[in-house]
Amino acid sequence: MTSMSYRGRLAPSPTGFLHLGHARTFHRAWIRAREAGGALVMRMEDLDPDRSRAEYAEAALDDLRWLGMEWDEGPDVGGPHAPYEQSGRGNLYRAVWQSLRDGGFVYPCRCSRKDLAAALRAPHEGVARADDPEDEPIYPGTCRPVVAESSTDTFSAMEPSGLNWRFRVPDGEAIEFVDGNLGLQRFTAGVDFGDFLVWRRDGVPSYQLACVADDFAMEITEVVRGADLIKSTARQILLNRALGYPNPDWFHCELMLDEQGRRLAKRHDALSIRELRRKGARPAQVLAENGFAKR
Ligand code: GLU
């Protein structure tokens, strides 16, 4: 990729206030775009209507601006790829689902969370939430057709709604990529991750589908995000291949840990940017004291 064409993105999920870990990753993405002389897109990942709130979306934009970041395209500044909220991009996601269905890459799945929990004998594990894809357990294959179905006659639904749809992974294939920060990565389909959701029965596309659809449509050349999503990159490489999309470059940032060594989560309210601001912290101090990369 040449620096002339660099396009990066910030992709917050407005399901809570941003914490220091999110902000540090976004800051790194911002620096990389600016250093490359490229463009930065703000994309609001408000796919899940039950968990996303406008208040959190506004707070994310405001907190990132407060920390000194700005973007060239986004929900608040517009741009050629609008809308920049995933909740408004359903037509694109349905078209992508249709391509996957037509190509025989996905199949409908009638398993409920309860069925999956029983099959996996791990009652604490559920199917993925739109913004927490690492929760997705390996699917036991209950609804997987014996032979890949390449005909639209078999699954002729025009709409994905009402069923879960899963991507059939090539069992045993090693998916390798060189991460710009963490080096060579290798995940084996069917071992490290299984047939993953592309559409949920409640009508919500999965994070994986929406992410590749948008990164392609928005012409993103480098994806900078947290290392918690590194396994999802292997899933997204398979989706890109199925759809004929080029892979962007990948750059996964180390996660920020709390004092007990646990990864920061939205439960860490005290470490939300909102709370630090309320307590009177200044942006320069937040950046300097929490290992944010320098420009
Ligand atoms: N929306 C995800 C998050 O807030 C990031 C997804 C991505 O960068 O691909 O953690």
mmCIF file of C-alpha atoms and ligand atoms in Angstrom:
data_model
loop_
_atom_site.group_PDB
_atom_site.id
_atom_site.type_symbol
_atom_site.label_atom_id
_atom_site.label_comp_id
_atom_site.label_asym_id
_atom_site.label_seq_id
_atom_site.Cartn_x
_atom_site.Cartn_y
_atom_site.Cartn_z
ATOM 1 C CA MET A 1 0.000 0.000 0.000
ATOM 2 C CA THR A 2 1.394 3.433 -0.770
ATOM 3 C CA SER A 3 1.113 6.165 1.802
ATOM 4 C CA MET A 4 -0.795 8.236 -0.750
ATOM 5 C CA SER A 5 -3.709 5.853 -0.651
ATOM 6 C CA TYR A 6 -3.764 5.041 3.063
ATOM 7 C CA ARG A 7 -7.265 4.902 4.499
ATOM 8 C CA GLY A 8 -7.777 3.929 8.106
ATOM 9 C CA ARG A 9 -10.809 3.811 10.325
ATOM 10 C CA LEU A 10 -12.010 4.217 13.902
ATOM 11 C CA ALA A 11 -14.893 1.865 14.658
ATOM 12 C CA PRO A 12 -16.332 2.316 18.155
ATOM 13 C CA SER A 13 -19.300 0.260 19.380
ATOM 14 C CA PRO A 14 -21.628 2.587 21.295
ATOM 15 C CA THR A 15 -22.568 0.051 23.957
ATOM 16 C CA GLY A 16 -20.956 1.923 26.845
ATOM 17 C CA PHE A 17 -18.553 4.765 27.521
ATOM 18 C CA LEU A 18 -15.097 4.420 25.982
ATOM 19 C CA HIS A 19 -12.411 3.353 28.398
ATOM 20 C CA LEU A 20 -8.688 4.031 28.274
ATOM 21 C CA GLY A 21 -7.982 0.821 26.347
ATOM 22 C CA HIS A 22 -10.341 1.726 23.513
ATOM 23 C CA ALA A 23 -9.029 5.249 23.425
ATOM 24 C CA ARG A 24 -5.404 4.136 23.260
ATOM 25 C CA THR A 25 -6.157 1.863 20.290
ATOM 26 C CA PHE A 26 -8.100 4.608 18.499
ATOM 27 C CA HIS A 27 -5.272 7.032 19.178
ATOM 28 C CA ARG A 28 -2.812 4.618 17.572
ATOM 29 C CA ALA A 29 -5.092 4.334 14.523
ATOM 30 C CA TRP A 30 -5.274 8.104 14.318
ATOM 31 C CA ILE A 31 -1.479 8.466 14.510
ATOM 32 C CA ARG A 32 -0.921 5.809 11.851
ATOM 33 C CA ALA A 33 -3.311 7.522 9.452
ATOM 34 C CA ARG A 34 -1.737 10.925 10.035
ATOM 35 C CA GLU A 35 1.822 9.608 9.722
ATOM 36 C CA ALA A 36 0.888 7.936 6.434
ATOM 37 C CA GLY A 37 -0.594 11.207 5.188
ATOM 38 C CA GLY A 38 -3.836 9.309 4.692
ATOM 39 C CA ALA A 39 -7.503 9.633 5.491
ATOM 40 C CA LEU A 40 -9.296 8.443 8.609
ATOM 41 C CA VAL A 41 -12.919 7.311 8.646
ATOM 42 C CA MET A 42 -15.111 7.301 11.756
ATOM 43 C CA ARG A 43 -17.596 4.416 11.581
ATOM 44 C CA MET A 44 -20.156 3.940 14.328
ATOM 45 C CA GLU A 45 -20.685 0.221 14.928
ATOM 46 C CA ASP A 46 -24.226 0.489 16.260
ATOM 47 C CA LEU A 47 -25.421 -2.774 14.723
ATOM 48 C CA ASP A 48 -27.075 -4.210 17.770
ATOM 49 C CA PRO A 49 -30.248 -2.240 18.483
ATOM 50 C CA ASP A 50 -30.615 -3.745 21.959
ATOM 51 C CA ARG A 51 -27.205 -2.680 23.161
ATOM 52 C CA SER A 52 -26.343 0.497 21.211
ATOM 53 C CA ARG A 53 -27.354 3.908 22.511
ATOM 54 C CA ALA A 54 -27.173 7.297 20.836
ATOM 55 C CA GLU A 55 -25.857 8.754 24.087
ATOM 56 C CA TYR A 56 -22.798 6.479 23.937
ATOM 57 C CA ALA A 57 -22.217 7.245 20.257
ATOM 58 C CA GLU A 58 -22.189 10.972 20.972
ATOM 59 C CA ALA A 59 -19.956 10.475 23.989
ATOM 60 C CA ALA A 60 -17.454 8.430 21.938
ATOM 61 C CA LEU A 61 -17.090 11.190 19.345
ATOM 62 C CA ASP A 62 -16.810 13.817 22.030
ATOM 63 C CA ASP A 63 -14.269 11.896 24.127
ATOM 64 C CA LEU A 64 -12.029 11.157 21.143
ATOM 65 C CA ARG A 65 -12.125 14.802 20.050
ATOM 66 C CA TRP A 66 -11.315 15.849 23.594
ATOM 67 C CA LEU A 67 -8.211 13.648 23.390
ATOM 68 C CA GLY A 68 -7.166 15.548 20.257
ATOM 69 C CA MET A 69 -8.273 13.186 17.497
ATOM 70 C CA GLU A 70 -10.174 14.207 14.412
ATOM 71 C CA TRP A 71 -11.356 12.358 11.293
ATOM 72 C CA ASP A 72 -11.980 13.115 7.655
ATOM 73 C CA GLU A 73 -15.260 11.244 7.168
ATOM 74 C CA GLY A 74 -17.862 10.184 9.689
ATOM 75 C CA PRO A 75 -21.403 10.509 11.002
ATOM 76 C CA ASP A 76 -20.786 14.064 12.176
ATOM 77 C CA VAL A 77 -18.701 15.298 9.221
ATOM 78 C CA GLY A 78 -20.246 13.396 6.288
ATOM 79 C CA GLY A 79 -18.331 12.025 3.323
ATOM 80 C CA PRO A 80 -18.682 9.966 0.157
ATOM 81 C CA HIS A 81 -19.430 6.687 1.951
ATOM 82 C CA ALA A 82 -22.319 7.882 4.133
ATOM 83 C CA PRO A 83 -24.095 6.727 6.158
ATOM 84 C CA TYR A 84 -21.293 6.130 8.636
ATOM 85 C CA GLU A 85 -23.558 4.431 11.183
ATOM 86 C CA GLN A 86 -23.860 0.694 10.631
ATOM 87 C CA SER A 87 -27.533 0.863 11.654
ATOM 88 C CA GLY A 88 -28.179 2.698 8.366
ATOM 89 C CA ARG A 89 -26.274 0.271 6.108
ATOM 90 C CA GLY A 90 -28.630 -2.724 6.172
ATOM 91 C CA ASN A 91 -29.095 -2.806 2.371
ATOM 92 C CA LEU A 92 -25.373 -3.294 1.835
ATOM 93 C CA TYR A 93 -25.225 -6.082 4.427
ATOM 94 C CA ARG A 94 -28.213 -7.865 2.877
ATOM 95 C CA ALA A 95 -26.524 -7.700 -0.548
ATOM 96 C CA VAL A 96 -23.338 -9.169 0.931
ATOM 97 C CA TRP A 97 -25.317 -11.927 2.640
ATOM 98 C CA GLN A 98 -26.937 -12.688 -0.718
ATOM 99 C CA SER A 99 -23.525 -13.032 -2.435
ATOM 100 C CA LEU A 100 -22.402 -15.414 0.276
ATOM 101 C CA ARG A 101 -25.628 -17.393 0.001
ATOM 102 C CA ASP A 102 -25.410 -17.510 -3.818
ATOM 103 C CA GLY A 103 -21.814 -18.704 -3.623
ATOM 104 C CA GLY A 104 -22.724 -21.523 -1.237
ATOM 105 C CA PHE A 105 -20.510 -20.129 1.529
ATOM 106 C CA VAL A 106 -23.191 -19.917 4.210
ATOM 107 C CA TYR A 107 -26.006 -22.079 5.500
ATOM 108 C CA PRO A 108 -29.023 -21.504 7.712
ATOM 109 C CA CYS A 109 -28.800 -22.650 11.295
ATOM 110 C CA ARG A 110 -31.752 -23.327 13.552
ATOM 111 C CA CYS A 111 -29.790 -23.887 16.734
ATOM 112 C CA SER A 112 -30.886 -21.747 19.636
ATOM 113 C CA ARG A 113 -28.453 -20.512 22.237
ATOM 114 C CA LYS A 114 -29.830 -23.202 24.484
ATOM 115 C CA ASP A 115 -29.140 -25.926 21.905
ATOM 116 C CA LEU A 116 -25.599 -24.662 21.470
ATOM 117 C CA ALA A 117 -24.950 -24.456 25.163
ATOM 118 C CA ALA A 118 -26.157 -28.030 25.575
ATOM 119 C CA ALA A 119 -24.110 -29.303 22.630
ATOM 120 C CA LEU A 120 -20.998 -27.580 23.890
ATOM 121 C CA ARG A 121 -21.557 -28.572 27.503
ATOM 122 C CA ALA A 122 -20.432 -25.096 28.399
ATOM 123 C CA PRO A 123 -23.522 -23.344 29.638
ATOM 124 C CA HIS A 124 -21.714 -20.068 30.221
ATOM 125 C CA GLU A 125 -20.889 -19.711 26.531
ATOM 126 C CA GLY A 126 -23.439 -18.151 24.236
ATOM 127 C CA VAL A 127 -23.410 -17.134 20.600
ATOM 128 C CA ALA A 128 -21.509 -13.983 19.719
ATOM 129 C CA ARG A 129 -22.799 -10.569 20.514
ATOM 130 C CA ALA A 130 -22.400 -8.116 17.665
ATOM 131 C CA ASP A 131 -19.537 -6.295 19.362
ATOM 132 C CA ASP A 132 -17.902 -9.142 21.219
ATOM 133 C CA PRO A 133 -17.125 -11.678 18.547
ATOM 134 C CA GLU A 134 -14.431 -13.388 20.579
ATOM 135 C CA ASP A 135 -17.221 -14.933 22.608
ATOM 136 C CA GLU A 136 -18.207 -17.101 19.659
ATOM 137 C CA PRO A 137 -17.607 -20.734 20.575
ATOM 138 C CA ILE A 138 -16.724 -23.375 17.982
ATOM 139 C CA TYR A 139 -19.998 -24.424 16.374
ATOM 140 C CA PRO A 140 -20.579 -28.181 16.760
ATOM 141 C CA GLY A 141 -21.915 -28.495 13.201
ATOM 142 C CA THR A 142 -25.482 -29.559 13.979
ATOM 143 C CA CYS A 143 -27.042 -27.714 11.015
ATOM 144 C CA ARG A 144 -24.020 -27.848 8.682
ATOM 145 C CA PRO A 145 -25.006 -29.521 5.398
ATOM 146 C CA VAL A 146 -22.930 -32.589 4.591
ATOM 147 C CA VAL A 147 -21.883 -31.156 1.226
ATOM 148 C CA ALA A 148 -21.369 -27.454 0.592
ATOM 149 C CA GLU A 149 -24.491 -26.207 -1.145
ATOM 150 C CA SER A 150 -23.645 -24.027 -4.113
ATOM 151 C CA SER A 151 -27.146 -23.840 -5.476
ATOM 152 C CA THR A 152 -29.544 -21.056 -4.659
ATOM 153 C CA ASP A 153 -32.364 -23.601 -5.054
ATOM 154 C CA THR A 154 -31.491 -25.215 -1.775
ATOM 155 C CA PHE A 155 -31.509 -22.035 0.292
ATOM 156 C CA SER A 156 -33.672 -19.813 -1.821
ATOM 157 C CA ALA A 157 -34.596 -17.310 0.884
ATOM 158 C CA MET A 158 -34.458 -13.760 -0.434
ATOM 159 C CA GLU A 159 -33.971 -12.380 3.050
ATOM 160 C CA PRO A 160 -31.741 -13.738 5.776
ATOM 161 C CA SER A 161 -34.200 -12.828 8.516
ATOM 162 C CA GLY A 162 -35.692 -15.345 10.877
ATOM 163 C CA LEU A 163 -32.725 -17.713 10.841
ATOM 164 C CA ASN A 164 -29.144 -17.683 11.934
ATOM 165 C CA TRP A 165 -26.737 -18.008 9.007
ATOM 166 C CA ARG A 166 -23.239 -19.389 9.376
ATOM 167 C CA PHE A 167 -20.125 -19.290 7.240
ATOM 168 C CA ARG A 168 -18.772 -22.745 6.521
ATOM 169 C CA VAL A 169 -15.053 -22.666 7.354
ATOM 170 C CA PRO A 170 -12.534 -24.846 5.463
ATOM 171 C CA ASP A 171 -11.700 -27.290 8.244
ATOM 172 C CA GLY A 172 -7.996 -27.803 8.773
ATOM 173 C CA GLU A 173 -6.847 -24.888 6.610
ATOM 174 C CA ALA A 174 -4.255 -22.620 8.215
ATOM 175 C CA ILE A 175 -5.038 -18.945 7.816
ATOM 176 C CA GLU A 176 -1.852 -16.907 8.040
ATOM 177 C CA PHE A 177 -1.211 -13.195 7.952
ATOM 178 C CA VAL A 178 1.551 -10.833 8.981
ATOM 179 C CA ASP A 179 0.289 -8.339 11.510
ATOM 180 C CA GLY A 180 1.932 -4.917 11.283
ATOM 181 C CA ASN A 181 2.392 -4.834 15.049
ATOM 182 C CA LEU A 182 2.377 -8.436 16.284
ATOM 183 C CA GLY A 183 4.076 -10.239 13.388
ATOM 184 C CA LEU A 184 3.156 -13.574 11.816
ATOM 185 C CA GLN A 185 -0.187 -15.000 12.933
ATOM 186 C CA ARG A 186 -1.625 -18.410 12.176
ATOM 187 C CA PHE A 187 -5.074 -19.807 12.991
ATOM 188 C CA THR A 188 -6.511 -23.112 11.884
ATOM 189 C CA ALA A 189 -10.100 -23.161 10.640
ATOM 190 C CA GLY A 190 -12.209 -25.669 12.549
ATOM 191 C CA VAL A 191 -9.697 -25.747 15.403
ATOM 192 C CA ASP A 192 -9.149 -22.161 16.523
ATOM 193 C CA PHE A 193 -12.560 -21.033 15.315
ATOM 194 C CA GLY A 194 -15.527 -22.741 13.735
ATOM 195 C CA ASP A 195 -18.478 -21.969 11.443
ATOM 196 C CA PHE A 196 -19.214 -18.417 12.510
ATOM 197 C CA LEU A 197 -22.358 -16.339 12.358
ATOM 198 C CA VAL A 198 -22.878 -13.940 9.485
ATOM 199 C CA TRP A 199 -26.503 -13.180 10.337
ATOM 200 C CA ARG A 200 -28.526 -13.480 13.501
ATOM 201 C CA ARG A 201 -32.081 -14.738 13.557
ATOM 202 C CA ASP A 202 -33.231 -11.471 15.095
ATOM 203 C CA GLY A 203 -32.328 -9.743 11.825
ATOM 204 C CA VAL A 204 -28.962 -8.312 12.867
ATOM 205 C CA PRO A 205 -25.922 -8.997 10.659
ATOM 206 C CA SER A 206 -22.875 -10.239 12.525
ATOM 207 C CA TYR A 207 -19.902 -8.078 13.350
ATOM 208 C CA GLN A 208 -17.789 -10.146 10.920
ATOM 209 C CA LEU A 209 -20.068 -9.572 7.934
ATOM 210 C CA ALA A 210 -20.651 -5.876 8.599
ATOM 211 C CA CYS A 211 -16.946 -5.274 9.192
ATOM 212 C CA VAL A 212 -15.733 -6.755 5.897
ATOM 213 C CA ALA A 213 -18.617 -5.176 3.975
ATOM 214 C CA ASP A 214 -17.757 -1.747 5.332
ATOM 215 C CA ASP A 215 -13.984 -2.024 5.185
ATOM 216 C CA PHE A 216 -14.318 -2.915 1.502
ATOM 217 C CA ALA A 217 -16.996 -0.316 0.686
ATOM 218 C CA MET A 218 -15.083 2.407 2.545
ATOM 219 C CA GLU A 219 -11.821 1.422 0.780
ATOM 220 C CA ILE A 220 -9.946 0.846 4.016
ATOM 221 C CA THR A 221 -6.291 -0.051 3.431
ATOM 222 C CA GLU A 222 -5.245 -0.735 7.035
ATOM 223 C CA VAL A 223 -7.336 -2.015 9.947
ATOM 224 C CA VAL A 224 -5.975 -0.915 13.332
ATOM 225 C CA ARG A 225 -7.806 -2.456 16.292
ATOM 226 C CA GLY A 226 -7.347 -4.257 19.589
ATOM 227 C CA ALA A 227 -5.617 -7.632 19.823
ATOM 228 C CA ASP A 228 -8.856 -9.094 21.231
ATOM 229 C CA LEU A 229 -10.036 -9.177 17.612
ATOM 230 C CA ILE A 230 -7.009 -10.926 16.129
ATOM 231 C CA LYS A 231 -8.771 -14.262 15.684
ATOM 232 C CA SER A 232 -11.622 -12.468 13.956
ATOM 233 C CA THR A 233 -9.101 -11.351 11.370
ATOM 234 C CA ALA A 234 -8.758 -14.981 10.285
ATOM 235 C CA ARG A 235 -12.549 -15.155 9.886
ATOM 236 C CA GLN A 236 -12.554 -11.896 7.949
ATOM 237 C CA ILE A 237 -9.798 -13.130 5.622
ATOM 238 C CA LEU A 238 -12.078 -16.061 4.739
ATOM 239 C CA LEU A 239 -14.999 -13.725 4.142
ATOM 240 C CA ASN A 240 -12.867 -11.457 1.955
ATOM 241 C CA ARG A 241 -11.749 -14.442 -0.073
ATOM 242 C CA ALA A 242 -15.316 -15.678 -0.523
ATOM 243 C CA LEU A 243 -16.475 -12.229 -1.616
ATOM 244 C CA GLY A 244 -13.489 -11.506 -3.846
ATOM 245 C CA TYR A 245 -12.427 -8.528 -1.712
ATOM 246 C CA PRO A 246 -8.741 -7.663 -1.203
ATOM 247 C CA ASN A 247 -7.443 -7.910 2.355
ATOM 248 C CA PRO A 248 -6.453 -4.662 4.012
ATOM 249 C CA ASP A 249 -3.250 -4.594 6.077
ATOM 250 C CA TRP A 250 -3.776 -5.552 9.714
ATOM 251 C CA PHE A 251 -2.344 -3.889 12.821
ATOM 252 C CA HIS A 252 -3.525 -5.179 16.213
ATOM 253 C CA CYS A 253 -2.702 -3.197 19.334
ATOM 254 C CA GLU A 254 -1.755 -4.748 22.666
ATOM 255 C CA LEU A 255 -4.652 -4.663 25.111
ATOM 256 C CA MET A 256 -4.567 -2.500 28.175
ATOM 257 C CA LEU A 257 -4.800 -4.510 31.384
ATOM 258 C CA ASP A 258 -6.063 -3.492 34.798
ATOM 259 C CA GLU A 259 -4.040 -3.878 37.995
ATOM 260 C CA GLN A 260 -5.119 -7.525 38.298
ATOM 261 C CA GLY A 261 -3.938 -8.227 34.757
ATOM 262 C CA ARG A 262 -7.499 -8.460 33.397
ATOM 263 C CA ARG A 263 -8.332 -6.857 30.085
ATOM 264 C CA LEU A 264 -10.192 -3.587 30.436
ATOM 265 C CA ALA A 265 -13.881 -3.850 29.764
ATOM 266 C CA LYS A 266 -16.821 -1.550 29.897
ATOM 267 C CA ARG A 267 -17.289 -2.628 33.523
ATOM 268 C CA HIS A 268 -14.218 -0.528 34.376
ATOM 269 C CA ASP A 269 -16.274 2.619 34.767
ATOM 270 C CA ALA A 270 -13.569 4.353 36.748
ATOM 271 C CA LEU A 271 -11.314 4.136 33.714
ATOM 272 C CA SER A 272 -13.830 5.548 31.280
ATOM 273 C CA ILE A 273 -12.709 8.739 29.563
ATOM 274 C CA ARG A 274 -15.993 10.274 30.766
ATOM 275 C CA GLU A 275 -15.124 9.617 34.377
ATOM 276 C CA LEU A 276 -11.529 10.828 34.023
ATOM 277 C CA ARG A 277 -12.854 14.040 32.476
ATOM 278 C CA ARG A 278 -15.384 14.454 35.257
ATOM 279 C CA LYS A 279 -12.590 14.163 37.789
ATOM 280 C CA GLY A 280 -10.737 16.997 36.075
ATOM 281 C CA ALA A 281 -8.064 15.122 34.073
ATOM 282 C CA ARG A 282 -6.499 17.006 31.163
ATOM 283 C CA PRO A 283 -6.034 15.372 27.732
ATOM 284 C CA ALA A 284 -2.235 15.703 27.748
ATOM 285 C CA GLN A 285 -2.081 14.016 31.139
ATOM 286 C CA VAL A 286 -4.320 11.129 30.045
ATOM 287 C CA LEU A 287 -2.121 10.551 26.989
ATOM 288 C CA ALA A 288 1.154 10.830 28.888
ATOM 289 C CA GLU A 289 0.194 8.645 31.843
ATOM 290 C CA ASN A 290 -1.351 5.745 29.964
ATOM 291 C CA GLY A 291 1.190 4.793 27.344
ATOM 292 C CA PHE A 292 -0.494 6.428 24.358
ATOM 293 C CA ALA A 293 1.862 6.447 21.357
ATOM 294 C CA LYS A 294 3.475 9.758 20.550
ATOM 295 C CA ARG A 295 3.295 11.333 17.144
HETATM 296 N N1 GLU B 1 -16.348 -2.113 17.177
HETATM 297 C C1 GLU B 1 -15.202 -2.804 17.693
HETATM 298 C C2 GLU B 1 -14.841 -2.251 19.061
HETATM 299 O O1 GLU B 1 -15.330 -1.207 19.457
HETATM 300 C C3 GLU B 1 -14.000 -2.684 16.787
HETATM 301 C C4 GLU B 1 -14.161 -3.495 15.573
HETATM 302 C C5 GLU B 1 -13.036 -3.357 14.566
HETATM 303 O O2 GLU B 1 -12.201 -2.454 14.687
HETATM 304 O O3 GLU B 1 -13.029 -4.140 13.629
HETATM 305 O O4 GLU B 1 -14.090 -2.889 19.762
#
